Amino acid sequence: MSTRHFLTLNDLSSDEFRTLIQRAIELKAMLHRRERYEPLKNRVLGMIFEKSSTRTRVSFETAMIQFGGGAIFLSPRDTQLGRGEPIEDSARVLSSMVDCIMVRTFDHGQLELLSRYSKVPVINALTDSYHPCQLLADMQTYQEYRGDIKGKTVAWIGDGNNMCHSYINAANLLGFKLHIACPEGFEPEASIVESAAHCVSVMKSPEEAVVNCDLIVTDVWASMGQEEEATERLELFAPYQVTEQIMALAHDDALFMHCLPAHRGEEVVAEVIDGKQSVVWDEAENRLHTQKALLELLLVNQEPVRE
Ligand code: CP
Ligand code: NVA
């Protein structure tokens, strides 16, 4: 049996994605009823973080504890990864001990390399190219507030970044339309847009992008690793701020999402992120429930592939 990884949303079929959302909703209800469910007793998740994190770290660690297992936080500062041990060697060693490896890193190619040498499932917890775990939570949140997202229209406003790429994958898998408004030169990768050309439109104007939309999403203007560009981007991205005027052009019941952390007064004004249409706190909480559903899919009833 080959090891199943979760490197992008395309590692799921459309049906699996929908089932995972439903399962996350069930797991959330079970937790809120204080029902004990420990399907990963004695199983261990290794968590490699080469970038900062609040939500991802806490949600994966909590998920493993609630599931009866454990998680080990590994940063390059205090592992041999930070001293140049090849990723292939680290993958072989870690996967001979832990049951799953979660990775947050820069280059998506490094994640793919690690997965090739890992005997256990590898989960993408954000690379420069994708953030699929966040989309699981966003789609659960939409489902809870408005039902199936199929046939709806979503506007992505801002940088054509890792989150935007994962939104493109989600549009393709779940059947929604995606309007992307980015400053020139900050569009998503052309090959990723082409992979979902039937449901994705790239535009310049945020005003045009949000018309008739059911969900408005944005993210920071400078992602982790782009700190040096942050000042220059402030000016270039200023017309892409999500304001109350922008929200007013969408459907009256449109929701607002942001993966967080947010910069109020930059990509979104406080009145929107802290306003009635914003569902960012549920979105953040749902990281826990969707990742539990993901861990269950990858690890429960799957025998570890050890030689
Ligand atoms: N949204 C998200 O991934 O948050 P963290 O960077 O805090 O993990
Ligand atoms: N695009 C952001 C997402 C943070 C969760 C980044 O990569 O920094």
XYZ file of N, CA, C and O and ligand atoms in Angstrom, residues 126 131 161-162 219-220 223-224 259-260, ligand 2:
48
model
N 1.395 24.678 5.078
C 1.679 25.953 4.380
C 3.082 25.898 3.757
O 4.066 25.578 4.430
N -1.733 26.566 0.833
C -2.117 26.421 2.249
C -3.422 25.609 2.297
O -4.478 26.116 2.674
N -1.347 34.706 -3.826
C -0.344 33.968 -3.036
C -0.749 32.514 -2.789
O -1.632 31.972 -3.465
N -0.105 31.912 -1.776
C -0.384 30.516 -1.410
C -1.877 30.280 -1.124
O -2.449 29.276 -1.576
N -6.122 38.343 2.396
C -4.993 37.841 3.188
C -3.972 38.978 3.264
O -4.117 40.002 2.562
N -2.948 38.771 4.060
C -1.909 39.805 4.195
C -1.321 40.161 2.838
O -1.304 39.347 1.922
N 3.421 38.070 2.588
C 3.403 36.798 3.310
C 4.724 36.559 4.026
O 5.705 37.284 3.796
N 4.759 35.506 4.830
C 6.002 35.159 5.533
C 7.087 34.853 4.504
O 6.848 34.115 3.541
N -7.646 34.254 6.640
C -7.032 33.118 7.353
C -6.371 33.530 8.657
O -6.145 32.685 9.523
N -6.061 34.820 8.801
C -5.373 35.383 9.973
C -3.919 34.884 10.013
O -3.669 33.788 9.549
N -0.211 34.113 2.989
C 0.145 34.068 4.390
C -0.740 33.116 5.115
C -0.472 33.022 6.605
C -1.321 31.994 7.293
C 1.600 33.682 4.536
O 2.048 32.798 3.797
O 2.291 34.269 5.367
